[in-house]
Coordinates of C-alpha atoms in Angstrom, one line a residue:
M1 CA -2.4 -24.7 5.1
I2 CA -2.8 -24.3 1.4
R3 CA 0.1 -22.3 -0.1
A4 CA -1.7 -20.9 -3.2
F5 CA -4.3 -18.3 -3.5
T6 CA -5.3 -17.9 -7.1
L7 CA -5.5 -19.5 -10.4
K8 CA -3.0 -18.3 -13.0
T9 CA -4.0 -15.1 -14.8
I10 CA -3.9 -14.8 -18.6
S11 CA -2.9 -11.4 -19.9
M12 CA -5.3 -9.6 -22.3
S13 CA -5.8 -6.3 -24.0
L14 CA -8.9 -4.1 -24.0
L15 CA -10.2 -1.2 -26.0
T16 CA -11.7 1.4 -23.7
C17 CA -13.9 4.2 -24.9
S18 CA -12.9 7.8 -24.1
V19 CA -14.0 9.1 -20.7
A20 CA -16.2 12.1 -20.2
T21 CA -15.8 14.1 -17.0
L22 CA -18.5 16.5 -15.8
T23 CA -17.6 19.0 -13.1
I24 CA -21.0 19.8 -11.4
A25 CA -19.6 22.3 -8.9
D26 CA -16.1 23.7 -8.6
M27 CA -15.4 26.4 -6.1
P28 CA -12.3 28.5 -6.9
A29 CA -10.6 27.8 -3.6
Y30 CA -10.5 24.0 -4.2
A31 CA -7.4 24.0 -6.3
A32 CA -6.2 27.4 -7.3
A33 CA -2.7 26.0 -7.9
T34 CA -1.0 22.6 -8.1
A35 CA -1.0 21.1 -4.7
D36 CA 2.5 19.7 -5.1
A37 CA 4.3 23.0 -5.8
D38 CA 5.3 25.9 -3.6
N39 CA 5.0 29.5 -4.6
D40 CA 7.9 29.3 -7.0
G41 CA 6.3 26.4 -8.8
E42 CA 8.8 23.9 -7.5
I43 CA 7.6 20.5 -6.5
I44 CA 7.8 19.8 -2.7
V45 CA 8.1 16.3 -1.4
T46 CA 8.7 14.5 2.0
A47 CA 10.4 11.5 0.7
Q48 CA 13.3 11.8 3.4
K49 CA 10.7 12.6 6.1
R50 CA 11.5 16.2 5.8
V51 CA 10.1 18.9 3.5
E52 CA 12.4 19.6 0.6
R53 CA 12.3 20.3 -3.1
L54 CA 12.1 17.4 -5.4
Q55 CA 15.4 18.4 -7.1
D56 CA 17.3 18.2 -3.7
T57 CA 16.1 14.8 -2.7
P58 CA 19.0 12.2 -2.9
V59 CA 16.5 9.4 -3.8
P60 CA 15.0 8.6 -7.2
V61 CA 11.4 9.9 -6.6
T62 CA 8.4 10.4 -8.9
A63 CA 5.8 12.8 -7.6
L64 CA 2.2 12.5 -9.1
S65 CA -0.3 15.3 -8.8
A66 CA -3.5 13.9 -7.5
S67 CA -5.6 16.6 -9.1
A68 CA -4.1 15.8 -12.5
L69 CA -5.0 12.1 -12.0
V70 CA -8.6 12.9 -11.2
E71 CA -8.9 15.0 -14.3
R72 CA -7.6 12.2 -16.4
N73 CA -9.9 9.7 -14.6
Q74 CA -7.0 7.7 -13.4
T75 CA -8.4 6.7 -10.0
R76 CA -6.6 3.4 -9.4
L77 CA -3.0 2.4 -9.1
Q78 CA -3.6 0.2 -12.1
D79 CA -4.5 3.3 -14.1
Y80 CA -1.3 5.3 -13.5
F81 CA 1.4 3.0 -12.5
A82 CA 2.9 3.1 -16.1
Q83 CA 3.8 6.8 -15.5
V84 CA 6.4 5.8 -12.8
P85 CA 9.8 4.5 -14.1
G86 CA 10.5 1.0 -12.7
L87 CA 7.0 0.4 -11.4
S88 CA 5.0 -2.6 -12.4
L89 CA 2.0 -4.6 -11.0
N90 CA 1.2 -8.2 -11.0
A91 CA -2.6 -8.4 -10.6
Q92 CA -3.8 -11.8 -9.4
G93 CA -7.3 -11.3 -10.6
D94 CA -9.1 -11.6 -7.2
G95 CA -8.5 -8.1 -5.8
T96 CA -4.8 -8.9 -4.8
T97 CA -1.8 -7.2 -6.5
V98 CA 1.8 -7.6 -6.1
I99 CA 3.8 -4.2 -6.5
I100 CA 7.1 -4.5 -8.2
L101 CA 9.8 -1.7 -8.2
R102 CA 13.0 -2.0 -10.1
G103 CA 12.2 -5.7 -10.7
I104 CA 12.2 -6.6 -7.1
A105 CA 9.3 -8.8 -6.1
T106 CA 8.3 -11.6 -3.8
A107 CA 7.0 -15.1 -4.4
N108 CA 3.4 -15.9 -3.4
F109 CA 4.5 -16.3 0.2
G110 CA 7.3 -13.7 0.4
N111 CA 7.2 -10.7 2.8
P112 CA 6.5 -7.3 1.1
T113 CA 9.3 -5.6 -0.7
V114 CA 7.4 -2.4 -1.6
A115 CA 6.1 -0.5 1.5
V116 CA 2.9 1.6 1.3
S117 CA 2.1 4.5 3.7
V118 CA -0.7 7.0 4.2
D119 CA 0.4 10.2 5.8
D120 CA 3.6 8.3 6.9
V121 CA 1.5 5.6 8.6
P122 CA 2.4 2.1 7.3
Y123 CA -0.5 0.3 5.6
G124 CA -1.3 -3.4 5.8
S125 CA 0.4 -6.4 7.2
S126 CA 4.2 -6.7 7.4
T127 CA 4.1 -10.5 6.9
A128 CA 3.3 -12.8 4.0
L129 CA 0.9 -15.1 5.9
A130 CA -1.5 -12.1 6.3
G131 CA -1.3 -11.1 2.6
G132 CA 1.0 -8.1 3.3
Q133 CA 2.5 -8.4 -0.2
L134 CA -0.9 -8.9 -1.9
L135 CA -3.4 -6.5 -0.3
Q136 CA -3.0 -2.9 -1.4
P137 CA -5.1 0.2 -0.6
D138 CA -7.6 1.4 -3.2
L139 CA -7.2 5.1 -2.5
D140 CA -9.2 7.5 -4.7
P141 CA -7.1 10.6 -5.5
A142 CA -9.9 12.9 -4.7
D143 CA -8.5 13.5 -1.1
L144 CA -4.8 13.2 -2.0
Q145 CA -2.4 16.1 -2.5
R146 CA 0.2 13.9 -4.2
I147 CA 1.6 10.4 -4.6
E148 CA 5.3 9.9 -4.0
V149 CA 6.9 6.8 -5.4
L150 CA 10.5 6.2 -4.1
R151 CA 12.6 3.7 -6.0
G152 CA 15.3 1.7 -4.4
P153 CA 16.0 0.5 -0.9
Q154 CA 14.5 2.8 1.9
G155 CA 15.2 0.5 4.8
T156 CA 17.0 3.1 7.0
L157 CA 13.9 5.4 7.1
Y158 CA 11.0 3.0 6.3
G159 CA 12.1 -0.5 7.4
A160 CA 12.5 -3.9 5.9
S161 CA 9.3 -3.9 3.8
S162 CA 10.8 -1.1 1.6
L163 CA 13.7 -3.1 0.0
G164 CA 12.4 -2.3 -3.5
G165 CA 10.9 1.1 -2.6
L166 CA 7.9 2.9 -1.2
I167 CA 4.6 4.3 -2.4
K168 CA 3.6 7.3 -0.2
Y169 CA 0.2 8.7 -0.3
V170 CA 0.0 12.3 1.1
T171 CA -3.5 13.6 1.8
T172 CA -4.7 17.2 1.5
D173 CA -4.6 19.2 4.7
P174 CA -7.8 21.0 5.7
S175 CA -7.6 24.8 5.2
T176 CA -8.4 27.2 8.0
T177 CA -8.8 30.2 5.5
E178 CA -11.4 29.3 2.9
L179 CA -14.7 27.4 2.5
S180 CA -14.5 25.2 -0.6
G181 CA -16.1 22.1 -2.1
R182 CA -16.3 20.1 -5.3
V183 CA -18.5 17.4 -6.9
Q184 CA -17.4 15.5 -9.8
G185 CA -18.7 12.6 -11.9
D186 CA -17.5 10.5 -14.9
F187 CA -18.6 7.5 -16.9
N188 CA -16.8 5.1 -19.2
A189 CA -17.6 2.1 -21.4
T190 CA -15.6 -0.9 -22.4
Q191 CA -15.9 -2.6 -25.8
D192 CA -17.8 -5.8 -25.4
G193 CA -18.1 -5.0 -21.8
G194 CA -20.1 -3.1 -19.3
I195 CA -20.6 0.5 -18.2
G196 CA -18.5 2.1 -15.5
Y197 CA -18.9 5.4 -13.5
G198 CA -17.4 7.4 -10.8
V199 CA -18.8 10.0 -8.4
R200 CA -16.6 12.0 -5.9
D201 CA -17.1 15.0 -3.7
S202 CA -15.2 17.0 -1.2
V203 CA -15.8 19.9 1.2
N204 CA -13.5 22.0 3.3
V205 CA -15.0 23.9 6.3
P206 CA -12.9 26.4 8.3
I207 CA -14.3 26.5 11.7
N208 CA -12.2 29.3 12.9
E209 CA -8.6 30.5 12.4
K210 CA -7.4 27.5 14.3
F211 CA -9.8 24.7 13.3
A212 CA -10.7 23.2 9.9
L213 CA -12.6 20.1 8.8
R214 CA -12.3 18.4 5.5
A215 CA -14.5 15.5 4.3
T216 CA -14.4 13.5 1.0
G217 CA -16.3 10.5 -0.4
F218 CA -16.4 8.6 -3.6
S219 CA -18.3 5.7 -5.3
R220 CA -16.9 4.0 -8.4
R221 CA -17.7 1.1 -10.6
T222 CA -15.0 -0.4 -13.0
A223 CA -16.8 -2.1 -15.8
G224 CA -16.4 -5.8 -16.4
Y225 CA -15.5 -7.4 -19.6
V226 CA -15.2 -11.3 -19.0
D227 CA -18.3 -13.5 -19.6
N228 CA -18.9 -16.8 -17.8
V229 CA -20.2 -19.3 -20.3
F230 CA -20.9 -21.8 -17.6
T231 CA -23.4 -19.7 -15.6
G232 CA -24.5 -17.4 -18.5
K233 CA -23.5 -14.2 -16.7
D234 CA -21.8 -11.4 -18.6
D235 CA -19.1 -9.0 -17.4
V236 CA -18.6 -11.0 -14.2
N237 CA -15.5 -9.2 -13.2
A238 CA -17.0 -5.8 -12.5
L239 CA -15.6 -4.0 -9.5
D240 CA -17.4 -1.7 -7.1
A241 CA -15.6 0.6 -4.7
R242 CA -16.7 3.3 -2.3
G243 CA -15.3 5.1 0.6
G244 CA -14.6 8.3 2.4
R245 CA -12.3 10.2 4.6
I246 CA -12.7 12.9 7.4
S247 CA -9.7 14.9 8.6
L248 CA -9.5 17.7 11.3
L249 CA -6.7 20.2 11.6
W250 CA -6.1 22.1 14.8
K251 CA -3.3 24.8 15.1
P252 CA -3.5 26.1 18.6
T253 CA -0.3 28.0 18.3
E254 CA 2.1 29.1 15.4
T255 CA 4.5 26.2 16.3
L256 CA 2.1 23.4 17.0
S257 CA -0.1 21.6 14.4
I258 CA -2.3 18.5 15.0
K259 CA -3.9 16.6 12.1
L260 CA -6.4 13.7 12.8
G261 CA -7.8 11.6 9.9
A262 CA -10.2 8.6 9.5
L263 CA -10.3 6.7 6.3
H264 CA -12.6 3.9 5.3
Q265 CA -12.9 2.1 1.9
Y266 CA -14.8 -0.9 0.7
S267 CA -14.2 -2.9 -2.5
H268 CA -16.5 -5.6 -4.0
G269 CA -15.3 -7.7 -7.0
H270 CA -18.0 -9.8 -8.5
G271 CA -15.9 -12.3 -10.3
A272 CA -12.5 -13.3 -11.5
S273 CA -10.7 -11.5 -14.3
L274 CA -9.6 -14.8 -15.8
V275 CA -9.9 -16.5 -19.1
T276 CA -10.0 -20.3 -18.7
T277 CA -9.5 -23.3 -21.1
D278 CA -11.6 -26.3 -21.7
V279 CA -10.5 -29.1 -19.4
N280 CA -10.8 -31.9 -22.0
K281 CA -9.8 -30.3 -25.3
R282 CA -7.5 -27.7 -23.9
L283 CA -9.0 -25.1 -26.3
T284 CA -10.0 -21.6 -25.4
L285 CA -13.7 -21.0 -24.8
G286 CA -13.6 -17.9 -26.9
D287 CA -12.3 -14.3 -26.5
L288 CA -12.7 -13.1 -22.9
N289 CA -14.7 -16.1 -21.7
Q290 CA -14.5 -18.4 -18.6
S291 CA -16.2 -21.5 -17.4
L292 CA -15.6 -21.2 -13.6
L293 CA -18.0 -22.1 -10.8
P294 CA -20.7 -19.5 -9.8
G295 CA -19.2 -16.7 -7.8
S296 CA -15.5 -17.7 -8.5
G297 CA -13.1 -14.9 -8.1
S298 CA -15.5 -12.8 -6.1
F299 CA -13.9 -10.8 -3.2
K300 CA -14.7 -8.3 -0.5
S301 CA -12.1 -6.0 0.9
K302 CA -12.5 -3.4 3.8
S303 CA -9.9 -1.0 5.0
T304 CA -10.2 1.5 8.0
L305 CA -7.2 3.7 9.0
F306 CA -7.0 6.2 11.7
T307 CA -4.0 8.6 11.6
G308 CA -2.7 11.2 14.0
N309 CA 0.1 13.6 13.0
I310 CA 1.6 16.1 15.4
D311 CA 4.2 18.7 14.4
L312 CA 5.9 20.9 16.9
D313 CA 8.4 23.5 16.0
L314 CA 11.1 23.8 18.8
D315 CA 13.0 26.5 17.0
W316 CA 16.3 24.5 17.2
A317 CA 14.5 21.3 15.8
D318 CA 11.3 19.9 14.5
L319 CA 9.5 17.3 16.6
K320 CA 7.0 15.0 14.8
S321 CA 4.7 12.2 16.1
V322 CA 2.9 9.8 13.8
T323 CA 0.3 7.5 15.1
G324 CA -1.8 5.0 13.2
Y325 CA -4.3 2.3 13.8
G326 CA -5.5 0.2 10.9
R327 CA -8.1 -2.6 10.4
N328 CA -8.0 -4.5 7.2
S329 CA -10.1 -7.5 6.1
Y330 CA -10.3 -9.5 2.9
F331 CA -12.5 -12.5 1.9
S332 CA -12.4 -14.3 -1.4
G333 CA -13.6 -17.5 -3.1
S334 CA -11.7 -19.2 -5.9
D335 CA -12.4 -22.2 -8.1
Y336 CA -9.9 -25.0 -7.3
S337 CA -11.7 -27.8 -9.0
R338 CA -8.7 -28.6 -11.3
L339 CA -6.2 -28.8 -8.5
Y340 CA -8.4 -31.2 -6.3
A341 CA -10.1 -33.2 -9.0
S342 CA -8.8 -36.4 -7.5
F343 CA -10.8 -35.7 -4.3
T344 CA -14.0 -34.1 -5.7
P345 CA -15.2 -32.9 -9.1
S346 CA -15.8 -29.4 -7.9
S347 CA -14.1 -27.4 -5.0
V348 CA -13.8 -23.8 -3.8
L349 CA -11.1 -22.3 -1.7
Y350 CA -12.1 -19.5 0.6
N351 CA -9.5 -17.0 2.1
D352 CA -10.5 -14.9 5.1
M353 CA -7.7 -12.6 6.3
K354 CA -7.9 -9.8 8.9
T355 CA -5.2 -7.5 10.3
R356 CA -5.2 -5.2 13.2
K357 CA -2.1 -2.9 13.3
F358 CA -0.9 -0.2 15.6
T359 CA 2.0 1.9 14.8
Q360 CA 3.8 4.8 16.5
E361 CA 6.8 6.8 15.2
I362 CA 8.5 9.8 16.9
R363 CA 11.3 11.7 15.1
L364 CA 13.4 14.8 15.8
S365 CA 15.1 16.7 12.9
S366 CA 17.2 19.7 12.5
P367 CA 16.0 22.8 10.6
A368 CA 16.6 22.7 6.9
D369 CA 19.4 24.6 5.1
Q370 CA 22.0 23.9 7.8
T371 CA 25.6 23.0 7.1
L372 CA 25.0 19.8 9.2
E373 CA 21.5 18.4 8.9
W374 CA 20.3 15.5 11.2
L375 CA 17.3 13.3 11.9
V376 CA 16.8 10.8 14.7
G377 CA 13.7 8.8 15.4
G378 CA 12.1 5.6 16.8
F379 CA 9.4 3.2 15.5
Y380 CA 7.0 0.6 17.0
T381 CA 4.4 -1.7 15.6
H382 CA 2.1 -4.4 16.9
E383 CA 0.1 -6.6 14.6
R384 CA -2.4 -9.4 15.0
S385 CA -3.6 -11.2 11.9
P386 CA -6.1 -14.1 12.2
V387 CA -6.2 -15.9 8.9
T388 CA -8.6 -18.8 7.8
Q389 CA -8.5 -20.9 4.7
I390 CA -11.4 -23.2 3.9
L391 CA -11.5 -25.8 1.1
D392 CA -14.9 -27.1 0.4
A393 CA -16.3 -29.7 -2.0
V394 CA -19.3 -28.0 -3.7
D395 CA -22.2 -28.6 -6.0
G396 CA -20.9 -28.3 -9.6
T397 CA -24.1 -26.3 -10.7
T398 CA -24.8 -24.0 -7.7
A399 CA -21.5 -24.0 -5.9
A400 CA -23.3 -24.8 -2.7
T401 CA -21.1 -26.5 0.0
A402 CA -21.3 -30.3 0.0
S403 CA -18.6 -31.1 2.5
N404 CA -15.5 -29.6 4.0
L405 CA -12.1 -30.9 2.9
L406 CA -9.9 -28.6 4.9
T407 CA -10.1 -25.8 7.4
A408 CA -6.8 -24.1 8.3
Y409 CA -6.8 -21.5 11.0
F410 CA -3.4 -19.8 11.5
P411 CA -3.3 -16.5 13.5
T412 CA 0.0 -14.6 13.5
T413 CA 1.4 -11.8 15.6
Y414 CA 4.2 -9.3 14.7
N415 CA 6.0 -6.8 16.9
E416 CA 8.9 -4.5 15.9
I417 CA 10.8 -1.7 17.6
S418 CA 13.4 0.3 15.7
V419 CA 15.6 3.3 16.1
F420 CA 17.0 5.2 13.1
G421 CA 18.9 8.3 12.2
D422 CA 20.9 10.0 9.5
V423 CA 23.3 12.9 9.1
T424 CA 23.8 15.1 6.0
Y425 CA 26.9 17.2 5.8
H426 CA 27.0 20.0 3.1
V427 CA 30.7 20.1 2.1
T428 CA 29.9 22.9 -0.4
Q429 CA 26.7 24.3 -1.8
A430 CA 26.8 21.7 -4.6
F431 CA 28.2 18.7 -2.8
N432 CA 27.0 16.8 0.3
V433 CA 27.3 13.5 1.9
Q434 CA 24.5 11.6 3.8
V435 CA 25.1 8.7 6.1
G436 CA 22.5 6.9 8.2
A437 CA 21.6 3.7 10.1
R438 CA 18.7 1.7 11.4
Y439 CA 18.6 -0.8 14.2
S440 CA 15.5 -3.1 14.2
H441 CA 14.3 -5.9 16.5
N442 CA 11.2 -7.9 15.8
K443 CA 9.3 -10.8 17.3
Q444 CA 6.9 -13.0 15.4
G445 CA 4.4 -15.8 16.5
Y446 CA 2.6 -18.3 14.5
D447 CA -0.1 -21.0 15.4
E448 CA -1.9 -23.3 13.1
V449 CA -4.8 -25.7 13.5
D450 CA -5.9 -27.8 10.6
T451 CA -9.1 -29.9 10.4
G452 CA -10.9 -31.8 7.8
P453 CA -9.8 -34.9 5.8
L454 CA -6.9 -33.1 4.0
G455 CA -5.6 -31.4 7.1
E456 CA -5.9 -33.8 10.0
A457 CA -2.9 -35.5 11.5
A458 CA -5.0 -38.6 11.7
P459 CA -8.7 -39.3 11.2
G460 CA -10.6 -37.1 13.7
V461 CA -7.3 -35.6 15.1
P462 CA -6.5 -32.0 14.1
F463 CA -3.1 -31.0 12.9
V464 CA -1.6 -28.5 15.4
T465 CA 1.6 -26.6 15.3
S466 CA 3.3 -23.3 16.5
A467 CA 6.4 -21.3 16.0
S468 CA 8.0 -18.1 17.1
S469 CA 11.1 -16.2 16.1
K470 CA 13.2 -13.2 17.1
D471 CA 15.5 -11.3 14.9
H472 CA 17.5 -8.0 14.9
A473 CA 19.6 -6.3 12.2
I474 CA 21.4 -3.1 11.4
T475 CA 21.2 -1.4 8.0
F476 CA 23.5 1.4 6.9
L477 CA 23.2 4.1 4.4
V478 CA 25.8 6.1 2.5
V479 CA 24.7 8.6 -0.2
P480 CA 27.1 11.2 -1.9
Q481 CA 25.2 13.9 -3.7
Y482 CA 26.2 16.4 -6.2
K483 CA 24.0 19.3 -7.5
F484 CA 24.9 20.7 -10.9
S485 CA 22.7 23.7 -10.4
R486 CA 19.7 24.7 -8.2
H487 CA 17.2 23.9 -11.0
A488 CA 18.8 20.7 -12.3
P489 CA 17.9 17.2 -10.9
T490 CA 20.3 15.8 -8.2
A491 CA 23.1 13.5 -9.3
I492 CA 23.9 10.7 -7.0
L493 CA 27.6 9.6 -7.2
P494 CA 27.6 6.8 -8.1
E495 CA 24.0 6.3 -9.2
N496 CA 23.4 3.1 -7.4
S497 CA 25.4 3.9 -4.3
R498 CA 22.3 3.9 -2.1
W499 CA 21.4 0.5 -3.4
F500 CA 24.9 -0.8 -2.9
F501 CA 25.6 0.4 0.5
T502 CA 22.1 -0.5 1.9
V503 CA 22.0 -4.0 0.6
W504 CA 25.6 -4.8 1.2
R505 CA 25.6 -3.4 4.8
A506 CA 22.3 -5.2 5.6
H507 CA 23.9 -8.5 4.7
A508 CA 27.2 -7.7 6.5
S509 CA 25.7 -6.4 9.7
S510 CA 25.1 -8.1 13.0
H511 CA 22.4 -10.5 12.7
R512 CA 20.9 -13.1 15.1
Q513 CA 17.8 -15.2 15.1
R514 CA 16.2 -17.7 17.4
R515 CA 13.4 -20.0 16.6
R516 CA 11.4 -22.6 18.5
S517 CA 8.5 -24.8 17.4

């Protein structure tokens, strides 16, 4: 298996023309007020898996208004990540991106350190072999209520993938009271590049006082700006994305709410966002130019996510069930001629990744504003990720396949079951202490079959291997919290106590692992 996916990217700066946004139709009920705020204008978040004011959350959280992002034409994570303290991105140039929070990141083949969820449903693979740290959702904010970014370890509530933090997408609930809709378009131009555009629409239909349906869709082109001097094509790194979402809300009683959602998105990148150098002279080919093989850096990514959220008010507690099923696929081709020049003058590496993931979480929490607040829950996930890498020798002019050098097929499986909980004791109105813990047990399986001249164990004999592992760990959480006033941000004493106790306890806890191969 080849343990490298992309060529090294070279940073560059662009001058982008101002964006003009045209609202074609805007019904008043669509966004009469900021979706993130309650009637008092205070921002409401669910970072701790309970509804609370942003000021009261004992976690560093940044809440972004989705409607404000749309108005500023900031439709991708790459457009607005700079607004979040401590958040940075490492774009690989082929549709893959590593999310970094507080400087915590993974290597090319490290497991994710920043978790991503949609309506509390985890997104993507939990393992590095299926690109869990590289493949991120491309959610258009048209159907989002807000985006919450949690900084620092969130392992007790969100699992091992959230060592650095969590990006939480919260969609807009259908409304059972008013019919509303919106259509919006925008265009943009990049200096010495192409033309981009965006079209998005949404409609909310209240069927009756108990049922409501909401549907959204979007189509977007991000303009390219890199020219391929080898093929003569301009703006090869243009990106097209389109998708939509349908959600249904059913409130059979005052205490029961059921929300079902189906999300689908498709992205197509036409070429690599890379600037290359001349192989012999080691000189740049000019500003924003490349000399890669035809189609190099192109990729296709599809995401489908089904979610089911059930909320039941038991009076003495709130019961919540979160069910998710996701299907993700990614295919790309990259020019690897320089790395394998000793075998063939021109070569292309193809990556084909797929993930099928089922998750189920059930949690029970006490009502808010109690002297003693508590939350307990359980989580289960099952993942299957067949992955194929193909290295082909190709024609240097057309990139047509000449012969196969390596085909590596390595399906992986991942299963995890966890129980978690926390207790918050309000010593006074201003001071409280939160303690929590999570126990997790996971099992992973890995198989690999390599064929081709560079992969065979012997001429004509495939290389075959397999491995499996089991692991369990306990993570603890301790957070003292002091509120200077109702309207002031929360102070955590000390500031990094959550980080210290989570990481320290995770390393000091019971830990056992068994492997066989």
